[in-house]
Amino acid sequence: MIAGRAVSSHQGYIYIRGEYRYVLDIMDEALAEAYKAGYLGKNILGSGFDFDMITHTGAGAYECGEESALMESLEGKRGYPRIRPPFPAIVGLYGSPTVINNVETLSAAPEILRRGGEWYAGLGSPKNGGTRLFCISGHVNKPGIYELPMGFPLRQMIEDVAGGMLNGRKLKAVIPGGSSCPLLSADEIDVAMDYDSLAKAGSMLGSGGVVVIDEDTCMVDVARRIMHFYAHESCGWCIPCREGTGWLGKMLDRFHSGGGRAEDIPMVGELAKNMLGQDVLPARRRRRHAHDQYRKKWAHEFEQHLSGKCPYKPASLLAMAR
Ligand SMILES: Cc1cc2nc3c(=O)[nH]c(=O)nc-3n(C[C@H](O)[C@H](O)[C@H](O)COP(=O)(O)O)c2cc1C
Ligand code: SF4
């Protein structure tokens, strides 16, 4: 509502992925409360400013989280991303100038207005102010969503905030910002969780989705499962993404289940390189880069699979760590 007031807009939308219907009920309830309290609707708190807000669900596509595909989906079309420019601030939803942000970002506005930008910036690290919601999952004792200052040390996040490694196992790898980010190995976790520090460490803060992986987990299988996710979620517009993710997924299936050949290992890198920069979305480019990291950082695990047997635990156990 504050963002609407700032740009003289009178309509806001909260777009929620189709699979997350339970969130829809919570949001709808919150919006009803806000209307009842006079924070939304006509003449908000007697200010003369009108602002309506509604929730909207997609049909369930990862791609529709990308801002331009999201707007296509909101307009009732298939969720393909738009070519930019023009950017949403010039030509956005229904052809109008549009502010599009994550709800997490906009929800910082009230506290910033109350306490000032300097206060908010001071919560984080230099040039990376404020806080962030970190969603910590995988092999930790206390997975969850934690609001922490930007620049919070990753080691402390795993060892203290998330209660340490599950069953006392050792750490093998961390995905620091969602599955499209390059992974950090156990000896790289002395890093501040902010944009600049993670970029320096060769990864990204991304969505703040931290996935902690223990020593028993098969990194080939982690790569395989994530590639299947992207193959499933590809919107199919760009051929390198549509074909490449499916092809890599099938190849990793074969490789992981005992049919691996030595020439497959460099081929993963070759394929990732060929897909780089050949599609419309920067995130996809990073993703392929991220996939090549599995091959580079855990080369010995790829080589171990050539014996025909996976010596580790399947990555599916990550999703049901408790
Ligand atoms: C494939 C893809 C999926 C994305 N999914 C999301 C998402 O689920 N939520 C989100 O906030 N941003 C997502 N983004 C990033 C958005 O395009 C956009 O940068 C972001 O919402 C801007 O909001 P912010 O500045 O408040 O972070 C995605 C981007 C890509 C390329
Ligand atoms: S990179 Fe993949 S998901 Fe993105 S637009 Fe191209 S085909 Fe669709």
Tab-separated table of C-alpha atoms and ligand atoms in Angstrom:
chain	number	residue	atom	x	y	z
A	1	MET	CA	0.000	0.000	0.000
A	2	ILE	CA	2.862	2.367	0.841
A	3	ALA	CA	4.545	1.512	-2.478
A	4	GLY	CA	1.240	2.244	-4.241
A	5	ARG	CA	0.981	5.593	-2.527
A	6	ALA	CA	4.588	6.416	-3.466
A	7	VAL	CA	3.932	5.932	-7.179
A	8	SER	CA	0.255	7.021	-7.221
A	9	SER	CA	-1.000	3.567	-8.115
A	10	HIS	CA	-4.421	2.424	-6.981
A	11	GLN	CA	-4.154	-1.314	-7.538
A	12	GLY	CA	-1.773	-3.918	-6.100
A	13	TYR	CA	-1.538	-7.668	-6.706
A	14	ILE	CA	0.062	-10.380	-4.624
A	15	TYR	CA	0.971	-13.212	-6.959
A	16	ILE	CA	1.337	-16.633	-5.357
A	17	ARG	CA	2.541	-19.785	-7.052
A	18	GLY	CA	-0.325	-22.197	-7.791
A	19	GLU	CA	1.002	-25.025	-5.605
A	20	TYR	CA	1.076	-22.811	-2.513
A	21	ARG	CA	-2.655	-22.589	-2.022
A	22	TYR	CA	-2.392	-22.669	1.766
A	23	VAL	CA	-0.544	-19.351	1.566
A	24	LEU	CA	-3.416	-17.927	-0.434
A	25	ASP	CA	-5.862	-18.458	2.450
A	26	ILE	CA	-3.481	-16.789	4.915
A	27	MET	CA	-2.940	-13.815	2.574
A	28	ASP	CA	-6.657	-13.441	1.848
A	29	GLU	CA	-7.374	-13.392	5.560
A	30	ALA	CA	-4.671	-10.743	6.098
A	31	LEU	CA	-6.080	-8.604	3.275
A	32	ALA	CA	-9.597	-8.872	4.760
A	33	GLU	CA	-8.190	-7.673	8.107
A	34	ALA	CA	-6.416	-4.772	6.374
A	35	TYR	CA	-9.642	-3.719	4.589
A	36	LYS	CA	-11.543	-3.952	7.885
A	37	ALA	CA	-8.950	-1.782	9.636
A	38	GLY	CA	-9.177	0.829	6.865
A	39	TYR	CA	-5.637	0.290	5.514
A	40	LEU	CA	-6.954	-0.711	2.096
A	41	GLY	CA	-9.916	0.410	0.012
A	42	LYS	CA	-11.360	3.879	-0.428
A	43	ASN	CA	-10.026	6.952	1.365
A	44	ILE	CA	-7.421	5.071	3.421
A	45	LEU	CA	-7.332	6.441	6.988
A	46	GLY	CA	-9.036	9.614	5.741
A	47	SER	CA	-6.118	10.466	3.438
A	48	GLY	CA	-8.179	10.669	0.250
A	49	PHE	CA	-5.958	7.908	-1.218
A	50	ASP	CA	-7.624	4.775	-2.596
A	51	PHE	CA	-5.771	1.479	-2.942
A	52	ASP	CA	-7.048	-2.032	-3.588
A	53	MET	CA	-5.063	-5.201	-3.278
A	54	ILE	CA	-5.945	-8.718	-4.388
A	55	THR	CA	-4.219	-12.092	-4.401
A	56	HIS	CA	-3.765	-14.038	-7.610
A	57	THR	CA	-2.438	-17.554	-8.149
A	58	GLY	CA	-0.663	-18.925	-11.163
A	59	ALA	CA	-1.115	-22.454	-12.413
A	60	GLY	CA	2.107	-23.539	-10.677
A	61	ALA	CA	5.249	-22.601	-12.591
A	62	TYR	CA	8.677	-21.685	-11.256
A	63	GLU	CA	9.160	-19.515	-14.317
A	64	CYS	CA	6.252	-17.288	-13.278
A	65	GLY	CA	8.392	-16.034	-10.366
A	66	GLU	CA	10.448	-14.163	-12.945
A	67	GLU	CA	8.972	-10.696	-12.990
A	68	SER	CA	8.037	-10.374	-16.662
A	69	ALA	CA	6.664	-13.943	-16.902
A	70	LEU	CA	4.700	-13.161	-13.732
A	71	MET	CA	3.067	-10.184	-15.420
A	72	GLU	CA	2.218	-12.301	-18.481
A	73	SER	CA	0.626	-14.856	-16.169
A	74	LEU	CA	-1.286	-12.134	-14.294
A	75	GLU	CA	-2.625	-10.929	-17.633
A	76	GLY	CA	-3.971	-14.431	-18.241
A	77	LYS	CA	-1.361	-15.476	-20.762
A	78	ARG	CA	1.148	-18.294	-20.809
A	79	GLY	CA	4.033	-17.437	-18.443
A	80	TYR	CA	6.786	-16.694	-20.937
A	81	PRO	CA	9.261	-13.966	-19.933
A	82	ARG	CA	9.267	-10.713	-21.876
A	83	ILE	CA	12.258	-9.394	-23.746
A	84	ARG	CA	13.618	-6.251	-22.048
A	85	PRO	CA	13.765	-3.324	-22.627
A	86	PRO	CA	11.174	-2.019	-22.071
A	87	PHE	CA	11.450	-2.632	-18.339
A	88	PRO	CA	8.374	-2.957	-16.093
A	89	ALA	CA	8.831	0.567	-14.702
A	90	ILE	CA	8.105	1.844	-18.243
A	91	VAL	CA	5.844	-0.838	-19.747
A	92	GLY	CA	4.649	-3.370	-17.190
A	93	LEU	CA	1.334	-4.932	-16.269
A	94	TYR	CA	-1.373	-4.239	-18.882
A	95	GLY	CA	1.134	-1.940	-20.584
A	96	SER	CA	1.303	0.419	-17.587
A	97	PRO	CA	4.343	1.477	-15.554
A	98	THR	CA	4.675	-1.138	-12.807
A	99	VAL	CA	6.580	-1.575	-9.570
A	100	ILE	CA	7.254	-5.269	-9.106
A	101	ASN	CA	8.998	-6.620	-6.047
A	102	ASN	CA	9.052	-9.542	-3.712
A	103	VAL	CA	6.652	-9.062	-0.796
A	104	GLU	CA	9.683	-9.514	1.482
A	105	THR	CA	11.267	-6.391	-0.026
A	106	LEU	CA	8.138	-4.238	0.232
A	107	SER	CA	7.441	-5.379	3.774
A	108	ALA	CA	10.561	-3.479	4.915
A	109	ALA	CA	8.900	-0.146	3.974
A	110	PRO	CA	6.866	0.485	7.182
A	111	GLU	CA	9.860	0.017	9.520
A	112	ILE	CA	12.079	2.124	7.235
A	113	LEU	CA	9.492	4.930	7.327
A	114	ARG	CA	9.229	4.663	11.099
A	115	ARG	CA	12.934	4.464	11.920
A	116	GLY	CA	14.696	5.841	8.841
A	117	GLY	CA	16.829	4.464	6.055
A	118	GLU	CA	20.031	4.856	8.023
A	119	TRP	CA	18.700	2.658	10.804
A	120	TYR	CA	17.673	-0.031	8.305
A	121	ALA	CA	20.944	0.081	6.390
A	122	GLY	CA	22.826	-0.146	9.691
A	123	LEU	CA	21.270	-3.541	10.403
A	124	GLY	CA	23.316	-5.161	7.652
A	125	SER	CA	26.835	-4.977	6.321
A	126	PRO	CA	28.272	-2.013	4.350
A	127	LYS	CA	26.539	-1.642	0.933
A	128	ASN	CA	24.320	-4.617	1.853
A	129	GLY	CA	21.993	-3.035	4.381
A	130	GLY	CA	18.958	-4.381	6.161
A	131	THR	CA	17.824	-7.883	6.935
A	132	ARG	CA	16.977	-10.926	4.878
A	133	LEU	CA	14.718	-13.903	5.293
A	134	PHE	CA	16.894	-16.991	5.085
A	135	CYS	CA	15.120	-20.261	4.447
A	136	ILE	CA	17.436	-22.918	5.891
A	137	SER	CA	16.720	-26.503	4.902
A	138	GLY	CA	18.468	-29.850	4.512
A	139	HIS	CA	20.619	-31.642	7.071
A	140	VAL	CA	20.290	-29.258	10.032
A	141	ASN	CA	18.562	-29.722	13.364
A	142	LYS	CA	16.346	-26.641	13.168
A	143	PRO	CA	15.355	-25.896	9.573
A	144	GLY	CA	13.134	-22.870	9.111
A	145	ILE	CA	12.815	-19.316	7.894
A	146	TYR	CA	14.922	-16.896	9.909
A	147	GLU	CA	15.124	-13.118	9.571
A	148	LEU	CA	18.779	-12.196	10.064
A	149	PRO	CA	20.960	-9.169	9.356
A	150	MET	CA	22.535	-9.096	5.919
A	151	GLY	CA	26.122	-10.243	6.213
A	152	PHE	CA	25.322	-12.803	8.912
A	153	PRO	CA	28.124	-15.425	8.970
A	154	LEU	CA	27.114	-18.617	7.146
A	155	ARG	CA	28.951	-20.832	9.631
A	156	GLN	CA	27.020	-19.316	12.543
A	157	MET	CA	23.799	-19.649	10.565
A	158	ILE	CA	24.341	-23.398	10.267
A	159	GLU	CA	25.913	-24.090	13.662
A	160	ASP	CA	23.865	-21.795	15.935
A	161	VAL	CA	20.716	-20.541	14.241
A	162	ALA	CA	19.845	-23.839	12.542
A	163	GLY	CA	21.034	-25.903	15.508
A	164	GLY	CA	24.004	-27.580	13.822
A	165	MET	CA	24.272	-30.597	11.572
A	166	LEU	CA	21.650	-33.315	11.860
A	167	ASN	CA	22.809	-36.486	13.648
A	168	GLY	CA	26.242	-34.926	14.197
A	169	ARG	CA	27.223	-35.594	10.588
A	170	LYS	CA	29.897	-33.468	8.909
A	171	LEU	CA	29.080	-30.793	6.382
A	172	LYS	CA	29.823	-31.467	2.716
A	173	ALA	CA	28.249	-28.602	0.792
A	174	VAL	CA	25.933	-25.607	1.037
A	175	ILE	CA	23.709	-24.111	-1.621
A	176	PRO	CA	23.696	-20.530	-0.267
A	177	GLY	CA	20.876	-18.868	-2.194
A	178	GLY	CA	18.626	-21.330	-3.966
A	179	SER	CA	19.305	-24.159	-6.387
A	180	SER	CA	20.506	-21.980	-9.258
A	181	CYS	CA	23.476	-20.706	-7.189
A	182	PRO	CA	26.948	-22.228	-7.327
A	183	LEU	CA	27.609	-24.395	-4.271
A	184	LEU	CA	30.101	-23.788	-1.493
A	185	SER	CA	32.112	-26.693	-0.107
A	186	ALA	CA	32.595	-27.215	3.634
A	187	ASP	CA	35.868	-25.256	3.660
A	188	GLU	CA	34.203	-22.212	2.064
A	189	ILE	CA	31.549	-21.444	4.658
A	190	ASP	CA	33.433	-18.691	6.486
A	191	VAL	CA	31.599	-16.145	4.410
A	192	ALA	CA	29.212	-13.300	5.209
A	193	MET	CA	25.734	-13.884	3.783
A	194	ASP	CA	25.391	-10.777	1.650
A	195	TYR	CA	25.473	-10.007	-2.071
A	196	ASP	CA	29.056	-8.757	-2.266
A	197	SER	CA	30.672	-11.403	-0.041
A	198	LEU	CA	28.969	-14.310	-1.791
A	199	ALA	CA	29.843	-12.909	-5.215
A	200	LYS	CA	33.461	-12.737	-4.054
A	201	ALA	CA	33.189	-16.363	-2.933
A	202	GLY	CA	31.994	-17.323	-6.436
A	203	SER	CA	28.329	-17.773	-5.581
A	204	MET	CA	25.192	-15.681	-5.030
A	205	LEU	CA	22.763	-14.692	-2.307
A	206	GLY	CA	19.856	-15.333	-4.706
A	207	SER	CA	16.588	-16.007	-2.931
A	208	GLY	CA	18.229	-16.681	0.448
A	209	GLY	CA	17.333	-20.369	0.196
A	210	VAL	CA	20.149	-22.080	2.108
A	211	VAL	CA	20.369	-25.852	1.573
A	212	VAL	CA	22.763	-27.691	3.881
A	213	ILE	CA	24.119	-31.026	2.627
A	214	ASP	CA	25.897	-33.591	4.809
A	215	GLU	CA	28.928	-35.762	4.129
A	216	ASP	CA	26.886	-38.879	3.257
A	217	THR	CA	24.925	-37.299	0.413
A	218	CYS	CA	25.702	-38.066	-3.215
A	219	MET	CA	26.564	-34.873	-5.077
A	220	VAL	CA	25.928	-36.523	-8.445
A	221	ASP	CA	22.429	-37.260	-7.231
A	222	VAL	CA	21.972	-33.701	-5.940
A	223	ALA	CA	22.944	-32.422	-9.419
A	224	ARG	CA	20.644	-34.983	-11.054
A	225	ARG	CA	17.604	-34.089	-8.963
A	226	ILE	CA	18.086	-30.341	-9.395
A	227	MET	CA	18.478	-30.759	-13.153
A	228	HIS	CA	15.200	-32.686	-13.266
A	229	PHE	CA	13.543	-29.836	-11.430
A	230	TYR	CA	14.738	-27.354	-14.054
A	231	ALA	CA	13.812	-29.658	-16.923
A	232	HIS	CA	10.315	-29.918	-15.477
A	233	GLU	CA	10.063	-26.175	-14.890
A	234	SER	CA	11.486	-25.017	-18.233
A	235	CYS	CA	8.826	-22.987	-19.999
A	236	GLY	CA	10.147	-24.369	-23.287
A	237	TRP	CA	10.687	-21.097	-25.055
A	238	CYS	CA	14.477	-21.315	-25.555
A	239	ILE	CA	15.748	-24.494	-27.151
A	240	PRO	CA	19.038	-24.759	-25.166
A	241	CYS	CA	17.077	-24.659	-21.903
A	242	ARG	CA	14.175	-26.857	-23.028
A	243	GLU	CA	16.352	-29.547	-24.595
A	244	GLY	CA	19.548	-29.118	-22.581
A	245	THR	CA	18.048	-29.469	-19.110
A	246	GLY	CA	16.119	-32.612	-20.112
A	247	TRP	CA	19.134	-34.080	-21.825
A	248	LEU	CA	21.429	-33.375	-18.867
A	249	GLY	CA	18.845	-34.814	-16.476
A	250	LYS	CA	18.626	-38.073	-18.447
A	251	MET	CA	22.371	-38.305	-18.757
A	252	LEU	CA	22.785	-37.831	-14.993
A	253	ASP	CA	20.115	-40.532	-14.442
A	254	ARG	CA	22.202	-42.959	-16.446
A	255	PHE	CA	25.434	-41.814	-14.844
A	256	HIS	CA	24.102	-42.086	-11.307
A	257	SER	CA	22.457	-45.457	-11.805
A	258	GLY	CA	25.668	-47.184	-12.851
A	259	GLY	CA	25.825	-46.560	-16.599
A	260	GLY	CA	28.417	-43.767	-16.422
A	261	ARG	CA	31.269	-43.508	-18.917
A	262	ALA	CA	34.479	-41.546	-18.419
A	263	GLU	CA	33.656	-39.302	-21.389
A	264	ASP	CA	30.376	-38.252	-19.737
A	265	ILE	CA	32.263	-36.210	-17.128
A	266	PRO	CA	33.803	-33.623	-19.484
A	267	MET	CA	30.586	-33.763	-21.532
A	268	VAL	CA	28.604	-32.358	-18.590
A	269	GLY	CA	30.934	-29.341	-18.614
A	270	GLU	CA	30.827	-29.056	-22.397
A	271	LEU	CA	27.045	-29.101	-22.446
A	272	ALA	CA	26.817	-26.586	-19.606
A	273	LYS	CA	29.187	-24.293	-21.508
A	274	ASN	CA	27.207	-24.604	-24.744
A	275	MET	CA	23.996	-23.701	-22.971
A	276	LEU	CA	25.576	-20.627	-21.334
A	277	GLY	CA	24.156	-17.352	-22.625
A	278	GLN	CA	21.978	-19.052	-25.249
A	279	ASP	CA	18.647	-18.260	-23.647
A	280	VAL	CA	16.688	-15.224	-22.555
A	281	LEU	CA	17.079	-15.522	-18.793
A	282	PRO	CA	20.229	-14.672	-16.871
A	283	ALA	CA	19.241	-17.028	-14.050
A	284	ARG	CA	19.330	-19.983	-16.421
A	285	ARG	CA	22.828	-19.034	-17.427
A	286	ARG	CA	23.963	-19.103	-13.838
A	287	ARG	CA	22.169	-22.362	-13.299
A	288	ARG	CA	24.193	-24.139	-15.914
A	289	HIS	CA	27.270	-22.607	-14.442
A	290	ALA	CA	26.108	-23.897	-11.065
A	291	HIS	CA	25.750	-27.368	-12.496
A	292	ASP	CA	29.248	-27.413	-13.794
A	293	GLN	CA	30.386	-26.636	-10.230
A	294	TYR	CA	29.191	-30.055	-9.077
A	295	ARG	CA	31.442	-31.661	-11.656
A	296	LYS	CA	34.397	-29.429	-10.820
A	297	LYS	CA	34.214	-29.362	-7.023
A	298	TRP	CA	33.157	-32.973	-6.536
A	299	ALA	CA	35.045	-34.521	-9.456
A	300	HIS	CA	36.108	-37.473	-7.297
A	301	GLU	CA	32.450	-38.352	-6.681
A	302	PHE	CA	31.776	-38.396	-10.402
A	303	GLU	CA	34.811	-40.631	-10.858
A	304	GLN	CA	33.686	-42.962	-8.045
A	305	HIS	CA	30.447	-43.580	-9.949
A	306	LEU	CA	32.384	-45.018	-12.873
A	307	SER	CA	32.762	-48.213	-10.829
A	308	GLY	CA	29.017	-48.664	-11.400
A	309	LYS	CA	27.890	-48.180	-7.806
A	310	CYS	CA	26.935	-45.025	-5.927
A	311	PRO	CA	28.774	-45.067	-2.580
A	312	TYR	CA	26.642	-42.294	-1.024
A	313	LYS	CA	23.114	-41.707	0.176
A	314	PRO	CA	20.484	-40.448	-2.275
A	315	ALA	CA	19.746	-36.736	-2.381
A	316	SER	CA	16.031	-37.449	-1.895
A	317	LEU	CA	16.857	-37.861	1.814
A	318	LEU	CA	17.637	-34.125	1.862
A	319	ALA	CA	13.963	-33.326	1.416
A	320	MET	CA	12.971	-35.565	4.326
A	321	ALA	CA	15.913	-35.018	6.599
A	322	ARG	CA	13.735	-35.303	9.722
B	1	LIG	C1	13.423	-18.171	-13.298
B	1	LIG	C2	13.241	-17.089	-12.286
B	1	LIG	C3	12.384	-17.297	-11.207
B	1	LIG	C4	12.213	-16.307	-10.246
B	1	LIG	N1	11.389	-16.553	-9.188
B	1	LIG	C5	11.230	-15.580	-8.251
B	1	LIG	C6	10.372	-15.784	-7.136
B	1	LIG	O1	9.781	-16.873	-6.965
B	1	LIG	N2	10.226	-14.773	-6.239
B	1	LIG	C7	10.884	-13.569	-6.400
B	1	LIG	O2	10.715	-12.664	-5.585
B	1	LIG	N3	11.689	-13.340	-7.442
B	1	LIG	C8	11.889	-14.308	-8.366
B	1	LIG	N4	12.708	-14.061	-9.431
B	1	LIG	C9	13.353	-12.734	-9.522
B	1	LIG	C10	12.391	-11.709	-10.127
B	1	LIG	O3	12.493	-11.755	-11.537
B	1	LIG	C11	12.707	-10.286	-9.672
B	1	LIG	O4	14.062	-10.016	-9.889
B	1	LIG	C12	12.402	-10.046	-8.214
B	1	LIG	O5	11.134	-10.482	-7.865
B	1	LIG	C13	12.534	-8.557	-7.934
B	1	LIG	O6	12.083	-8.306	-6.637
B	1	LIG	P1	13.076	-7.812	-5.473
B	1	LIG	O7	13.922	-6.723	-6.071
B	1	LIG	O8	12.167	-7.342	-4.434
B	1	LIG	O9	13.874	-9.000	-5.081
B	1	LIG	C14	12.907	-15.065	-10.393
B	1	LIG	C15	13.747	-14.863	-11.474
B	1	LIG	C16	13.926	-15.851	-12.401
B	1	LIG	C17	14.855	-15.597	-13.567
B	2	SF4	S1	15.565	-20.020	-20.220
B	2	SF4	FE1	14.165	-21.760	-20.094
B	2	SF4	S2	12.615	-21.133	-18.618
B	2	SF4	FE2	13.686	-19.240	-19.275
B	2	SF4	S3	12.516	-18.467	-20.998
B	2	SF4	FE3	14.061	-19.829	-21.868
B	2	SF4	S4	13.030	-21.820	-22.000
B	2	SF4	FE4	11.830	-20.561	-20.629
